[in-house]
Every structure is written in structure tokens, then in C-alpha cells.
PDB file with SEQRES, HELIX, SHEET and CRYST1 records, atoms N, CA, C and O in Angstrom:
SEQRES   1 A   83  UNK UNK UNK UNK UNK UNK UNK UNK UNK UNK UNK UNK UNK          
SEQRES   2 A   83  UNK UNK UNK UNK UNK UNK UNK UNK UNK UNK UNK UNK UNK          
SEQRES   3 A   83  UNK UNK UNK UNK UNK UNK UNK UNK UNK UNK UNK UNK UNK          
SEQRES   4 A   83  UNK UNK UNK UNK UNK UNK UNK UNK UNK UNK UNK UNK UNK          
SEQRES   5 A   83  UNK UNK UNK UNK UNK UNK UNK UNK UNK UNK UNK UNK UNK          
SEQRES   6 A   83  UNK UNK UNK UNK UNK UNK UNK UNK UNK UNK UNK UNK UNK          
SEQRES   7 A   83  UNK UNK UNK UNK UNK                                          
HELIX    1 AA1 UNK A    2  UNK A   33  1                                  32    
HELIX    2 AA2 UNK A   36  UNK A   74  1                                  39    
CRYST1    1.000    1.000    1.000  90.00  90.00  90.00 P 1           1          
ATOM      1  N   UNK A   1       9.123  40.738 339.768  1.00  0.00           N  
ATOM      2  CA  UNK A   1       9.674  41.140 338.860  1.00  0.00           C  
ATOM      3  C   UNK A   1      10.240  39.712 337.854  1.00  0.00           C  
ATOM      4  O   UNK A   1      10.101  39.542 336.642  1.00  0.00           O  
ATOM      5  N   UNK A   2      10.812  38.946 338.737  1.00  0.00           N  
ATOM      6  CA  UNK A   2      11.674  37.710 337.500  1.00  0.00           C  
ATOM      7  C   UNK A   2      10.631  36.979 337.680  1.00  0.00           C  
ATOM      8  O   UNK A   2      10.510  36.384 336.609  1.00  0.00           O  
ATOM      9  N   UNK A   3       9.672  36.599 338.474  1.00  0.00           N  
ATOM     10  CA  UNK A   3       8.591  35.688 338.032  1.00  0.00           C  
ATOM     11  C   UNK A   3       7.696  35.907 336.866  1.00  0.00           C  
ATOM     12  O   UNK A   3       7.175  35.085 336.112  1.00  0.00           O  
ATOM     13  N   UNK A   4       7.627  37.425 336.896  1.00  0.00           N  
ATOM     14  CA  UNK A   4       6.581  37.803 335.267  1.00  0.00           C  
ATOM     15  C   UNK A   4       7.344  37.488 334.238  1.00  0.00           C  
ATOM     16  O   UNK A   4       6.762  37.067 333.238  1.00  0.00           O  
ATOM     17  N   UNK A   5       8.889  37.612 334.210  1.00  0.00           N  
ATOM     18  CA  UNK A   5       9.765  37.368 333.098  1.00  0.00           C  
ATOM     19  C   UNK A   5       9.803  35.930 332.856  1.00  0.00           C  
ATOM     20  O   UNK A   5       9.895  35.488 331.710  1.00  0.00           O  
ATOM     21  N   UNK A   6       9.717  34.957 334.193  1.00  0.00           N  
ATOM     22  CA  UNK A   6       9.798  33.603 333.790  1.00  0.00           C  
ATOM     23  C   UNK A   6       8.328  33.083 333.275  1.00  0.00           C  
ATOM     24  O   UNK A   6       8.218  32.214 332.410  1.00  0.00           O  
ATOM     25  N   UNK A   7       7.299  33.673 333.865  1.00  0.00           N  
ATOM     26  CA  UNK A   7       6.010  33.181 333.332  1.00  0.00           C  
ATOM     27  C   UNK A   7       5.645  33.797 331.961  1.00  0.00           C  
ATOM     28  O   UNK A   7       4.575  33.397 331.502  1.00  0.00           O  
ATOM     29  N   UNK A   8       6.278  34.623 331.281  1.00  0.00           N  
ATOM     30  CA  UNK A   8       6.259  35.104 330.092  1.00  0.00           C  
ATOM     31  C   UNK A   8       7.107  34.095 329.194  1.00  0.00           C  
ATOM     32  O   UNK A   8       6.737  33.578 328.140  1.00  0.00           O  
ATOM     33  N   UNK A   9       8.360  33.926 329.866  1.00  0.00           N  
ATOM     34  CA  UNK A   9       9.220  32.828 328.968  1.00  0.00           C  
ATOM     35  C   UNK A   9       8.393  31.327 328.611  1.00  0.00           C  
ATOM     36  O   UNK A   9       8.275  30.633 327.601  1.00  0.00           O  
ATOM     37  N   UNK A  10       7.916  31.254 329.987  1.00  0.00           N  
ATOM     38  CA  UNK A  10       7.220  29.723 330.085  1.00  0.00           C  
ATOM     39  C   UNK A  10       5.964  29.858 328.977  1.00  0.00           C  
ATOM     40  O   UNK A  10       5.903  28.919 328.182  1.00  0.00           O  
ATOM     41  N   UNK A  11       5.190  30.671 328.865  1.00  0.00           N  
ATOM     42  CA  UNK A  11       4.035  31.046 327.784  1.00  0.00           C  
ATOM     43  C   UNK A  11       4.518  31.063 326.372  1.00  0.00           C  
ATOM     44  O   UNK A  11       3.851  30.505 325.500  1.00  0.00           O  
ATOM     45  N   UNK A  12       5.813  31.766 326.051  1.00  0.00           N  
ATOM     46  CA  UNK A  12       6.310  31.478 325.065  1.00  0.00           C  
ATOM     47  C   UNK A  12       6.585  30.151 324.630  1.00  0.00           C  
ATOM     48  O   UNK A  12       6.313  29.706 323.516  1.00  0.00           O  
ATOM     49  N   UNK A  13       7.164  29.512 325.608  1.00  0.00           N  
ATOM     50  CA  UNK A  13       7.743  28.138 325.133  1.00  0.00           C  
ATOM     51  C   UNK A  13       6.550  27.290 324.845  1.00  0.00           C  
ATOM     52  O   UNK A  13       6.559  26.592 323.831  1.00  0.00           O  
ATOM     53  N   UNK A  14       5.523  27.288 325.650  1.00  0.00           N  
ATOM     54  CA  UNK A  14       4.439  26.750 325.558  1.00  0.00           C  
ATOM     55  C   UNK A  14       3.464  26.966 324.127  1.00  0.00           C  
ATOM     56  O   UNK A  14       2.764  26.222 323.440  1.00  0.00           O  
ATOM     57  N   UNK A  15       3.793  28.219 324.106  1.00  0.00           N  
ATOM     58  CA  UNK A  15       3.262  28.898 322.484  1.00  0.00           C  
ATOM     59  C   UNK A  15       4.074  27.798 321.409  1.00  0.00           C  
ATOM     60  O   UNK A  15       3.468  26.939 320.767  1.00  0.00           O  
ATOM     61  N   UNK A  16       5.142  27.949 321.369  1.00  0.00           N  
ATOM     62  CA  UNK A  16       6.295  27.370 320.597  1.00  0.00           C  
ATOM     63  C   UNK A  16       5.956  25.960 320.419  1.00  0.00           C  
ATOM     64  O   UNK A  16       6.048  25.417 319.318  1.00  0.00           O  
ATOM     65  N   UNK A  17       5.559  25.340 321.496  1.00  0.00           N  
ATOM     66  CA  UNK A  17       5.127  24.067 321.692  1.00  0.00           C  
ATOM     67  C   UNK A  17       4.258  23.390 320.935  1.00  0.00           C  
ATOM     68  O   UNK A  17       4.430  22.345 320.307  1.00  0.00           O  
ATOM     69  N   UNK A  18       3.029  24.267 321.075  1.00  0.00           N  
ATOM     70  CA  UNK A  18       2.136  24.133 320.537  1.00  0.00           C  
ATOM     71  C   UNK A  18       2.042  23.902 319.033  1.00  0.00           C  
ATOM     72  O   UNK A  18       1.604  22.951 318.385  1.00  0.00           O  
ATOM     73  N   UNK A  19       2.720  25.347 318.590  1.00  0.00           N  
ATOM     74  CA  UNK A  19       2.882  25.622 316.974  1.00  0.00           C  
ATOM     75  C   UNK A  19       3.637  24.237 316.587  1.00  0.00           C  
ATOM     76  O   UNK A  19       3.148  23.394 315.834  1.00  0.00           O  
ATOM     77  N   UNK A  20       4.909  24.131 317.222  1.00  0.00           N  
ATOM     78  CA  UNK A  20       5.489  22.465 316.630  1.00  0.00           C  
ATOM     79  C   UNK A  20       4.726  21.405 316.559  1.00  0.00           C  
ATOM     80  O   UNK A  20       4.929  20.549 315.698  1.00  0.00           O  
ATOM     81  N   UNK A  21       3.791  21.314 317.406  1.00  0.00           N  
ATOM     82  CA  UNK A  21       2.899  20.036 317.578  1.00  0.00           C  
ATOM     83  C   UNK A  21       2.066  20.187 316.251  1.00  0.00           C  
ATOM     84  O   UNK A  21       2.007  19.360 315.341  1.00  0.00           O  
ATOM     85  N   UNK A  22       1.476  21.328 316.318  1.00  0.00           N  
ATOM     86  CA  UNK A  22       0.423  21.594 314.933  1.00  0.00           C  
ATOM     87  C   UNK A  22       1.037  21.475 313.610  1.00  0.00           C  
ATOM     88  O   UNK A  22       0.362  21.184 312.622  1.00  0.00           O  
ATOM     89  N   UNK A  23       2.412  21.711 313.556  1.00  0.00           N  
ATOM     90  CA  UNK A  23       3.347  21.358 312.166  1.00  0.00           C  
ATOM     91  C   UNK A  23       3.489  20.185 311.913  1.00  0.00           C  
ATOM     92  O   UNK A  23       3.147  19.607 310.882  1.00  0.00           O  
ATOM     93  N   UNK A  24       4.246  19.547 313.271  1.00  0.00           N  
ATOM     94  CA  UNK A  24       4.170  18.050 313.095  1.00  0.00           C  
ATOM     95  C   UNK A  24       2.956  16.834 312.512  1.00  0.00           C  
ATOM     96  O   UNK A  24       3.019  15.829 311.804  1.00  0.00           O  
ATOM     97  N   UNK A  25       1.989  17.484 313.166  1.00  0.00           N  
ATOM     98  CA  UNK A  25       0.475  16.809 313.021  1.00  0.00           C  
ATOM     99  C   UNK A  25       0.290  17.090 311.719  1.00  0.00           C  
ATOM    100  O   UNK A  25       0.124  16.082 311.032  1.00  0.00           O  
ATOM    101  N   UNK A  26       0.255  18.366 311.006  1.00  0.00           N  
ATOM    102  CA  UNK A  26      -0.058  18.652 309.573  1.00  0.00           C  
ATOM    103  C   UNK A  26       0.738  17.797 308.561  1.00  0.00           C  
ATOM    104  O   UNK A  26       0.276  17.269 307.549  1.00  0.00           O  
ATOM    105  N   UNK A  27       2.071  17.747 309.027  1.00  0.00           N  
ATOM    106  CA  UNK A  27       3.153  16.980 308.316  1.00  0.00           C  
ATOM    107  C   UNK A  27       2.691  15.734 308.076  1.00  0.00           C  
ATOM    108  O   UNK A  27       2.501  15.302 306.939  1.00  0.00           O  
ATOM    109  N   UNK A  28       2.471  15.042 309.212  1.00  0.00           N  
ATOM    110  CA  UNK A  28       1.875  13.577 309.317  1.00  0.00           C  
ATOM    111  C   UNK A  28       0.667  13.286 308.547  1.00  0.00           C  
ATOM    112  O   UNK A  28       0.571  12.312 307.800  1.00  0.00           O  
ATOM    113  N   UNK A  29      -0.390  14.282 308.774  1.00  0.00           N  
ATOM    114  CA  UNK A  29      -1.561  13.977 307.963  1.00  0.00           C  
ATOM    115  C   UNK A  29      -1.073  14.351 306.350  1.00  0.00           C  
ATOM    116  O   UNK A  29      -1.788  13.834 305.492  1.00  0.00           O  
ATOM    117  N   UNK A  30      -0.309  14.916 306.017  1.00  0.00           N  
ATOM    118  CA  UNK A  30       0.050  15.269 304.530  1.00  0.00           C  
ATOM    119  C   UNK A  30       0.453  13.680 303.997  1.00  0.00           C  
ATOM    120  O   UNK A  30      -0.128  12.978 303.169  1.00  0.00           O  
ATOM    121  N   UNK A  31       1.593  13.425 304.750  1.00  0.00           N  
ATOM    122  CA  UNK A  31       2.237  11.982 304.704  1.00  0.00           C  
ATOM    123  C   UNK A  31       1.246  10.850 304.478  1.00  0.00           C  
ATOM    124  O   UNK A  31       1.192  10.102 303.502  1.00  0.00           O  
ATOM    125  N   UNK A  32       0.525  10.859 305.489  1.00  0.00           N  
ATOM    126  CA  UNK A  32      -0.672   9.515 305.571  1.00  0.00           C  
ATOM    127  C   UNK A  32      -1.613   9.765 303.990  1.00  0.00           C  
ATOM    128  O   UNK A  32      -2.210   8.875 303.385  1.00  0.00           O  
ATOM    129  N   UNK A  33      -1.541  10.851 303.689  1.00  0.00           N  
ATOM    130  CA  UNK A  33      -2.572  11.271 302.361  1.00  0.00           C  
ATOM    131  C   UNK A  33      -1.850  10.941 300.990  1.00  0.00           C  
ATOM    132  O   UNK A  33      -2.432  10.621 299.954  1.00  0.00           O  
ATOM    133  N   UNK A  34      -0.480  11.075 301.163  1.00  0.00           N  
ATOM    134  CA  UNK A  34       0.442  10.585 300.019  1.00  0.00           C  
ATOM    135  C   UNK A  34       0.014   9.530 299.731  1.00  0.00           C  
ATOM    136  O   UNK A  34      -0.376   8.763 300.611  1.00  0.00           O  
ATOM    137  N   UNK A  35      -0.041   9.116 298.042  1.00  0.00           N  
ATOM    138  CA  UNK A  35       0.229   7.744 297.441  1.00  0.00           C  
ATOM    139  C   UNK A  35       1.454   7.272 297.336  1.00  0.00           C  
ATOM    140  O   UNK A  35       2.462   7.969 297.223  1.00  0.00           O  
ATOM    141  N   UNK A  36       1.410   5.949 297.374  1.00  0.00           N  
ATOM    142  CA  UNK A  36       2.549   5.204 297.595  1.00  0.00           C  
ATOM    143  C   UNK A  36       3.909   5.680 296.704  1.00  0.00           C  
ATOM    144  O   UNK A  36       5.037   5.846 297.167  1.00  0.00           O  
ATOM    145  N   UNK A  37       3.475   5.857 295.255  1.00  0.00           N  
ATOM    146  CA  UNK A  37       4.601   6.436 294.093  1.00  0.00           C  
ATOM    147  C   UNK A  37       5.077   7.621 294.680  1.00  0.00           C  
ATOM    148  O   UNK A  37       6.300   7.758 294.719  1.00  0.00           O  
ATOM    149  N   UNK A  38       4.270   8.621 295.207  1.00  0.00           N  
ATOM    150  CA  UNK A  38       4.537   9.857 295.401  1.00  0.00           C  
ATOM    151  C   UNK A  38       5.323   9.828 296.770  1.00  0.00           C  
ATOM    152  O   UNK A  38       6.241  10.630 296.942  1.00  0.00           O  
ATOM    153  N   UNK A  39       5.063   9.145 297.502  1.00  0.00           N  
ATOM    154  CA  UNK A  39       6.302   8.886 298.844  1.00  0.00           C  
ATOM    155  C   UNK A  39       7.253   8.141 298.410  1.00  0.00           C  
ATOM    156  O   UNK A  39       8.177   8.128 299.224  1.00  0.00           O  
ATOM    157  N   UNK A  40       7.455   7.497 297.477  1.00  0.00           N  
ATOM    158  CA  UNK A  40       8.651   6.894 296.938  1.00  0.00           C  
ATOM    159  C   UNK A  40       9.528   8.009 296.603  1.00  0.00           C  
ATOM    160  O   UNK A  40      10.610   8.280 297.125  1.00  0.00           O  
ATOM    161  N   UNK A  41       8.771   8.770 295.433  1.00  0.00           N  
ATOM    162  CA  UNK A  41       9.623   9.888 294.943  1.00  0.00           C  
ATOM    163  C   UNK A  41      10.046  10.950 295.968  1.00  0.00           C  
ATOM    164  O   UNK A  41      11.197  11.387 295.958  1.00  0.00           O  
ATOM    165  N   UNK A  42       9.043  11.408 296.932  1.00  0.00           N  
ATOM    166  CA  UNK A  42       9.893  12.345 298.017  1.00  0.00           C  
ATOM    167  C   UNK A  42      10.725  11.738 298.801  1.00  0.00           C  
ATOM    168  O   UNK A  42      11.514  12.561 299.266  1.00  0.00           O  
ATOM    169  N   UNK A  43      10.936  10.607 299.195  1.00  0.00           N  
ATOM    170  CA  UNK A  43      11.827  10.059 300.132  1.00  0.00           C  
ATOM    171  C   UNK A  43      13.136  10.078 299.157  1.00  0.00           C  
ATOM    172  O   UNK A  43      14.173  10.657 299.479  1.00  0.00           O  
ATOM    173  N   UNK A  44      12.934   9.250 297.707  1.00  0.00           N  
ATOM    174  CA  UNK A  44      14.212   9.556 297.021  1.00  0.00           C  
ATOM    175  C   UNK A  44      14.747  10.870 296.882  1.00  0.00           C  
ATOM    176  O   UNK A  44      15.966  11.044 296.903  1.00  0.00           O  
ATOM    177  N   UNK A  45      13.862  11.903 296.728  1.00  0.00           N  
ATOM    178  CA  UNK A  45      14.429  13.280 296.438  1.00  0.00           C  
ATOM    179  C   UNK A  45      14.897  13.750 297.600  1.00  0.00           C  
ATOM    180  O   UNK A  45      15.654  14.712 297.472  1.00  0.00           O  
ATOM    181  N   UNK A  46      14.650  13.306 298.927  1.00  0.00           N  
ATOM    182  CA  UNK A  46      15.146  14.064 300.253  1.00  0.00           C  
ATOM    183  C   UNK A  46      16.306  13.407 300.470  1.00  0.00           C  
ATOM    184  O   UNK A  46      17.288  14.010 300.902  1.00  0.00           O  
ATOM    185  N   UNK A  47      16.328  11.989 300.174  1.00  0.00           N  
ATOM    186  CA  UNK A  47      17.687  11.284 300.304  1.00  0.00           C  
ATOM    187  C   UNK A  47      18.713  11.955 299.308  1.00  0.00           C  
ATOM    188  O   UNK A  47      19.767  12.358 299.800  1.00  0.00           O  
ATOM    189  N   UNK A  48      18.537  12.085 298.180  1.00  0.00           N  
ATOM    190  CA  UNK A  48      19.532  12.907 297.501  1.00  0.00           C  
ATOM    191  C   UNK A  48      20.075  14.069 298.013  1.00  0.00           C  
ATOM    192  O   UNK A  48      21.277  14.252 298.204  1.00  0.00           O  
ATOM    193  N   UNK A  49      18.978  15.035 298.286  1.00  0.00           N  
ATOM    194  CA  UNK A  49      19.063  16.100 298.811  1.00  0.00           C  
ATOM    195  C   UNK A  49      20.182  16.256 300.175  1.00  0.00           C  
ATOM    196  O   UNK A  49      21.035  17.106 300.429  1.00  0.00           O  
ATOM    197  N   UNK A  50      19.736  15.026 300.888  1.00  0.00           N  
ATOM    198  CA  UNK A  50      20.578  14.928 302.333  1.00  0.00           C  
ATOM    199  C   UNK A  50      21.983  14.369 301.880  1.00  0.00           C  
ATOM    200  O   UNK A  50      22.879  14.504 302.712  1.00  0.00           O  
ATOM    201  N   UNK A  51      22.282  13.811 300.782  1.00  0.00           N  
ATOM    202  CA  UNK A  51      23.786  13.113 300.498  1.00  0.00           C  
ATOM    203  C   UNK A  51      24.305  14.177 299.679  1.00  0.00           C  
ATOM    204  O   UNK A  51      25.423  14.611 299.957  1.00  0.00           O  
ATOM    205  N   UNK A  52      23.706  14.632 298.773  1.00  0.00           N  
ATOM    206  CA  UNK A  52      24.457  15.256 297.276  1.00  0.00           C  
ATOM    207  C   UNK A  52      24.827  16.993 298.020  1.00  0.00           C  
ATOM    208  O   UNK A  52      25.946  17.497 297.923  1.00  0.00           O  
ATOM    209  N   UNK A  53      23.877  17.550 298.589  1.00  0.00           N  
ATOM    210  CA  UNK A  53      24.153  19.089 298.926  1.00  0.00           C  
ATOM    211  C   UNK A  53      25.213  18.956 299.899  1.00  0.00           C  
ATOM    212  O   UNK A  53      26.067  19.809 299.659  1.00  0.00           O  
ATOM    213  N   UNK A  54      25.544  18.176 300.991  1.00  0.00           N  
ATOM    214  CA  UNK A  54      26.707  18.302 302.075  1.00  0.00           C  
ATOM    215  C   UNK A  54      27.952  18.058 301.313  1.00  0.00           C  
ATOM    216  O   UNK A  54      28.945  18.777 301.429  1.00  0.00           O  
ATOM    217  N   UNK A  55      27.865  16.828 300.378  1.00  0.00           N  
ATOM    218  CA  UNK A  55      29.085  16.415 299.400  1.00  0.00           C  
ATOM    219  C   UNK A  55      29.480  17.653 298.454  1.00  0.00           C  
ATOM    220  O   UNK A  55      30.648  17.930 298.182  1.00  0.00           O  
ATOM    221  N   UNK A  56      28.585  18.220 298.081  1.00  0.00           N  
ATOM    222  CA  UNK A  56      28.851  19.468 297.236  1.00  0.00           C  
ATOM    223  C   UNK A  56      29.977  20.497 297.803  1.00  0.00           C  
ATOM    224  O   UNK A  56      31.090  20.848 297.412  1.00  0.00           O  
ATOM    225  N   UNK A  57      28.940  20.887 299.192  1.00  0.00           N  
ATOM    226  CA  UNK A  57      29.415  21.785 299.756  1.00  0.00           C  
ATOM    227  C   UNK A  57      30.970  21.644 300.485  1.00  0.00           C  
ATOM    228  O   UNK A  57      31.646  22.637 300.755  1.00  0.00           O  
ATOM    229  N   UNK A  58      31.385  20.330 300.735  1.00  0.00           N  
ATOM    230  CA  UNK A  58      32.540  19.705 301.256  1.00  0.00           C  
ATOM    231  C   UNK A  58      33.646  19.851 300.208  1.00  0.00           C  
ATOM    232  O   UNK A  58      34.763  20.311 300.448  1.00  0.00           O  
ATOM    233  N   UNK A  59      33.171  19.361 298.888  1.00  0.00           N  
ATOM    234  CA  UNK A  59      34.056  19.578 298.047  1.00  0.00           C  
ATOM    235  C   UNK A  59      34.553  20.888 297.632  1.00  0.00           C  
ATOM    236  O   UNK A  59      35.724  21.169 297.376  1.00  0.00           O  
ATOM    237  N   UNK A  60      33.538  21.655 297.594  1.00  0.00           N  
ATOM    238  CA  UNK A  60      34.014  23.345 297.172  1.00  0.00           C  
ATOM    239  C   UNK A  60      34.954  23.644 298.266  1.00  0.00           C  
ATOM    240  O   UNK A  60      36.076  24.098 298.045  1.00  0.00           O  
ATOM    241  N   UNK A  61      34.411  23.341 299.685  1.00  0.00           N  
ATOM    242  CA  UNK A  61      35.649  23.938 300.561  1.00  0.00           C  
ATOM    243  C   UNK A  61      37.059  23.517 300.402  1.00  0.00           C  
ATOM    244  O   UNK A  61      38.073  24.215 300.390  1.00  0.00           O  
ATOM    245  N   UNK A  62      36.907  22.117 300.271  1.00  0.00           N  
ATOM    246  CA  UNK A  62      38.351  21.452 300.044  1.00  0.00           C  
ATOM    247  C   UNK A  62      38.938  22.085 298.920  1.00  0.00           C  
ATOM    248  O   UNK A  62      40.072  22.541 299.068  1.00  0.00           O  
ATOM    249  N   UNK A  63      38.202  22.230 297.490  1.00  0.00           N  
ATOM    250  CA  UNK A  63      38.974  23.072 296.512  1.00  0.00           C  
ATOM    251  C   UNK A  63      39.254  24.098 296.917  1.00  0.00           C  
ATOM    252  O   UNK A  63      40.390  24.452 296.599  1.00  0.00           O  
ATOM    253  N   UNK A  64      38.623  24.867 297.591  1.00  0.00           N  
ATOM    254  CA  UNK A  64      39.117  26.446 297.842  1.00  0.00           C  
ATOM    255  C   UNK A  64      40.279  26.071 298.686  1.00  0.00           C  
ATOM    256  O   UNK A  64      41.403  26.313 298.245  1.00  0.00           O  
ATOM    257  N   UNK A  65      40.175  25.640 299.576  1.00  0.00           N  
ATOM    258  CA  UNK A  65      41.171  25.285 300.698  1.00  0.00           C  
ATOM    259  C   UNK A  65      42.602  25.020 300.031  1.00  0.00           C  
ATOM    260  O   UNK A  65      43.649  25.544 300.411  1.00  0.00           O  
ATOM    261  N   UNK A  66      42.471  24.147 299.007  1.00  0.00           N  
ATOM    262  CA  UNK A  66      43.687  23.754 298.166  1.00  0.00           C  
ATOM    263  C   UNK A  66      44.397  24.775 297.314  1.00  0.00           C  
ATOM    264  O   UNK A  66      45.596  24.859 297.045  1.00  0.00           O  
ATOM    265  N   UNK A  67      43.196  25.668 296.885  1.00  0.00           N  
ATOM    266  CA  UNK A  67      43.461  26.776 296.021  1.00  0.00           C  
ATOM    267  C   UNK A  67      44.459  27.655 297.068  1.00  0.00           C  
ATOM    268  O   UNK A  67      45.591  27.960 296.693  1.00  0.00           O  
ATOM    269  N   UNK A  68      44.111  27.927 298.007  1.00  0.00           N  
ATOM    270  CA  UNK A  68      44.723  28.829 298.875  1.00  0.00           C  
ATOM    271  C   UNK A  68      45.836  28.263 299.348  1.00  0.00           C  
ATOM    272  O   UNK A  68      46.880  28.913 299.308  1.00  0.00           O  
ATOM    273  N   UNK A  69      45.823  27.185 299.788  1.00  0.00           N  
ATOM    274  CA  UNK A  69      47.456  26.800 300.410  1.00  0.00           C  
ATOM    275  C   UNK A  69      48.124  26.883 298.678  1.00  0.00           C  
ATOM    276  O   UNK A  69      49.239  27.402 298.730  1.00  0.00           O  
ATOM    277  N   UNK A  70      47.830  26.608 297.597  1.00  0.00           N  
ATOM    278  CA  UNK A  70      48.633  26.465 296.094  1.00  0.00           C  
ATOM    279  C   UNK A  70      49.164  27.942 296.257  1.00  0.00           C  
ATOM    280  O   UNK A  70      50.364  28.218 296.258  1.00  0.00           O  
ATOM    281  N   UNK A  71      48.168  28.841 296.391  1.00  0.00           N  
ATOM    282  CA  UNK A  71      48.667  30.327 296.239  1.00  0.00           C  
ATOM    283  C   UNK A  71      49.335  30.518 297.185  1.00  0.00           C  
ATOM    284  O   UNK A  71      50.199  31.344 296.890  1.00  0.00           O  
ATOM    285  N   UNK A  72      49.421  30.163 298.302  1.00  0.00           N  
ATOM    286  CA  UNK A  72      50.425  30.672 299.518  1.00  0.00           C  
ATOM    287  C   UNK A  72      51.674  30.045 299.146  1.00  0.00           C  
ATOM    288  O   UNK A  72      52.698  30.721 299.239  1.00  0.00           O  
ATOM    289  N   UNK A  73      51.748  28.669 298.676  1.00  0.00           N  
ATOM    290  CA  UNK A  73      53.266  28.315 298.373  1.00  0.00           C  
ATOM    291  C   UNK A  73      53.847  28.723 297.323  1.00  0.00           C  
ATOM    292  O   UNK A  73      55.055  28.948 297.406  1.00  0.00           O  
ATOM    293  N   UNK A  74      53.103  28.949 295.949  1.00  0.00           N  
ATOM    294  CA  UNK A  74      53.794  29.620 294.880  1.00  0.00           C  
ATOM    295  C   UNK A  74      53.747  31.053 294.711  1.00  0.00           C  
ATOM    296  O   UNK A  74      54.513  31.643 293.949  1.00  0.00           O  
ATOM    297  N   UNK A  75      52.818  31.653 295.442  1.00  0.00           N  
ATOM    298  CA  UNK A  75      53.015  33.180 295.562  1.00  0.00           C  
ATOM    299  C   UNK A  75      52.556  33.924 294.444  1.00  0.00           C  
ATOM    300  O   UNK A  75      52.547  35.155 294.460  1.00  0.00           O  
ATOM    301  N   UNK A  76      52.135  33.180 293.370  1.00  0.00           N  
ATOM    302  CA  UNK A  76      51.872  34.105 292.135  1.00  0.00           C  
ATOM    303  C   UNK A  76      50.635  33.802 291.548  1.00  0.00           C  
ATOM    304  O   UNK A  76      50.173  32.670 291.688  1.00  0.00           O  
ATOM    305  N   UNK A  77      49.837  34.948 290.696  1.00  0.00           N  
ATOM    306  CA  UNK A  77      48.743  34.327 290.278  1.00  0.00           C  
ATOM    307  C   UNK A  77      48.921  33.626 288.951  1.00  0.00           C  
ATOM    308  O   UNK A  77      49.883  33.968 288.262  1.00  0.00           O  
ATOM    309  N   UNK A  78      47.956  32.512 288.432  1.00  0.00           N  
ATOM    310  CA  UNK A  78      48.171  32.038 287.007  1.00  0.00           C  
ATOM    311  C   UNK A  78      48.300  32.862 285.965  1.00  0.00           C  
ATOM    312  O   UNK A  78      47.564  33.847 286.027  1.00  0.00           O  
ATOM    313  N   UNK A  79      49.092  32.775 284.891  1.00  0.00           N  
ATOM    314  CA  UNK A  79      49.220  33.743 283.738  1.00  0.00           C  
ATOM    315  C   UNK A  79      48.034  33.408 282.962  1.00  0.00           C  
ATOM    316  O   UNK A  79      47.485  32.310 282.864  1.00  0.00           O  
ATOM    317  N   UNK A  80      47.688  34.639 282.368  1.00  0.00           N  
ATOM    318  CA  UNK A  80      46.663  34.548 281.303  1.00  0.00           C  
ATOM    319  C   UNK A  80      47.290  33.589 280.223  1.00  0.00           C  
ATOM    320  O   UNK A  80      48.483  33.445 279.955  1.00  0.00           O  
ATOM    321  N   UNK A  81      46.094  32.914 279.621  1.00  0.00           N  
ATOM    322  CA  UNK A  81      46.514  32.164 278.373  1.00  0.00           C  
ATOM    323  C   UNK A  81      46.171  33.096 277.348  1.00  0.00           C  
ATOM    324  O   UNK A  81      45.173  33.816 277.377  1.00  0.00           O  
ATOM    325  N   UNK A  82      47.226  33.054 276.233  1.00  0.00           N  
ATOM    326  CA  UNK A  82      47.114  33.965 275.195  1.00  0.00           C  
ATOM    327  C   UNK A  82      46.828  32.983 273.923  1.00  0.00           C  
ATOM    328  O   UNK A  82      47.392  31.909 273.713  1.00  0.00           O  
ATOM    329  N   UNK A  83      46.055  33.457 273.309  1.00  0.00           N  
ATOM    330  CA  UNK A  83      45.547  32.671 271.764  1.00  0.00           C  
ATOM    331  C   UNK A  83      46.335  33.141 270.749  1.00  0.00           C  
ATOM    332  O   UNK A  83      46.164  32.738 269.599  1.00  0.00           O  
TER     333      UNK A  83                                                      
END                                                                             
């Protein structure tokens, strides 16, 4: 019984490995076919996404925590501005 489960797990992992291998090879072929200007644009876009998105999320969480601390310390909501 246990060997059947293990063999099923191994078969699933082998299938997953083949699919990952196929995806990586497809991506490598796509990158190899890109012209240099497009490759430069893709790399700049990827670099911006990898740096700006985490920075924006970190700042959002930081300001949210700052707001929660200020609310806990002062204990009141800001009053409405009347024109």
C-alpha cells in the first residue's frame, strides 16, 4: 500500500519535473529569439518590477503601521475639515 503511494508520488514529481523542464526550455528559446533592443527593454522592465513593487509594498505597510500606532496613541479619529 505504501509503495503504491510512493510510486504515485514519484510519478507525479517526474511529471512536474518534465513540465518545468519544458517551460524553461520554451523560455530559453523565446529569449534566444528576441532581438537585442527587445531584450534590453524586457530586462529594464523586469528590474523595475523587482525593485519598485517591493518598495511600494514596504512603504504601504510602514505607513499603515504608523497610522495604527498614531491612532492607538492619540485614540481619536481626525476631525472633518469644514469649508
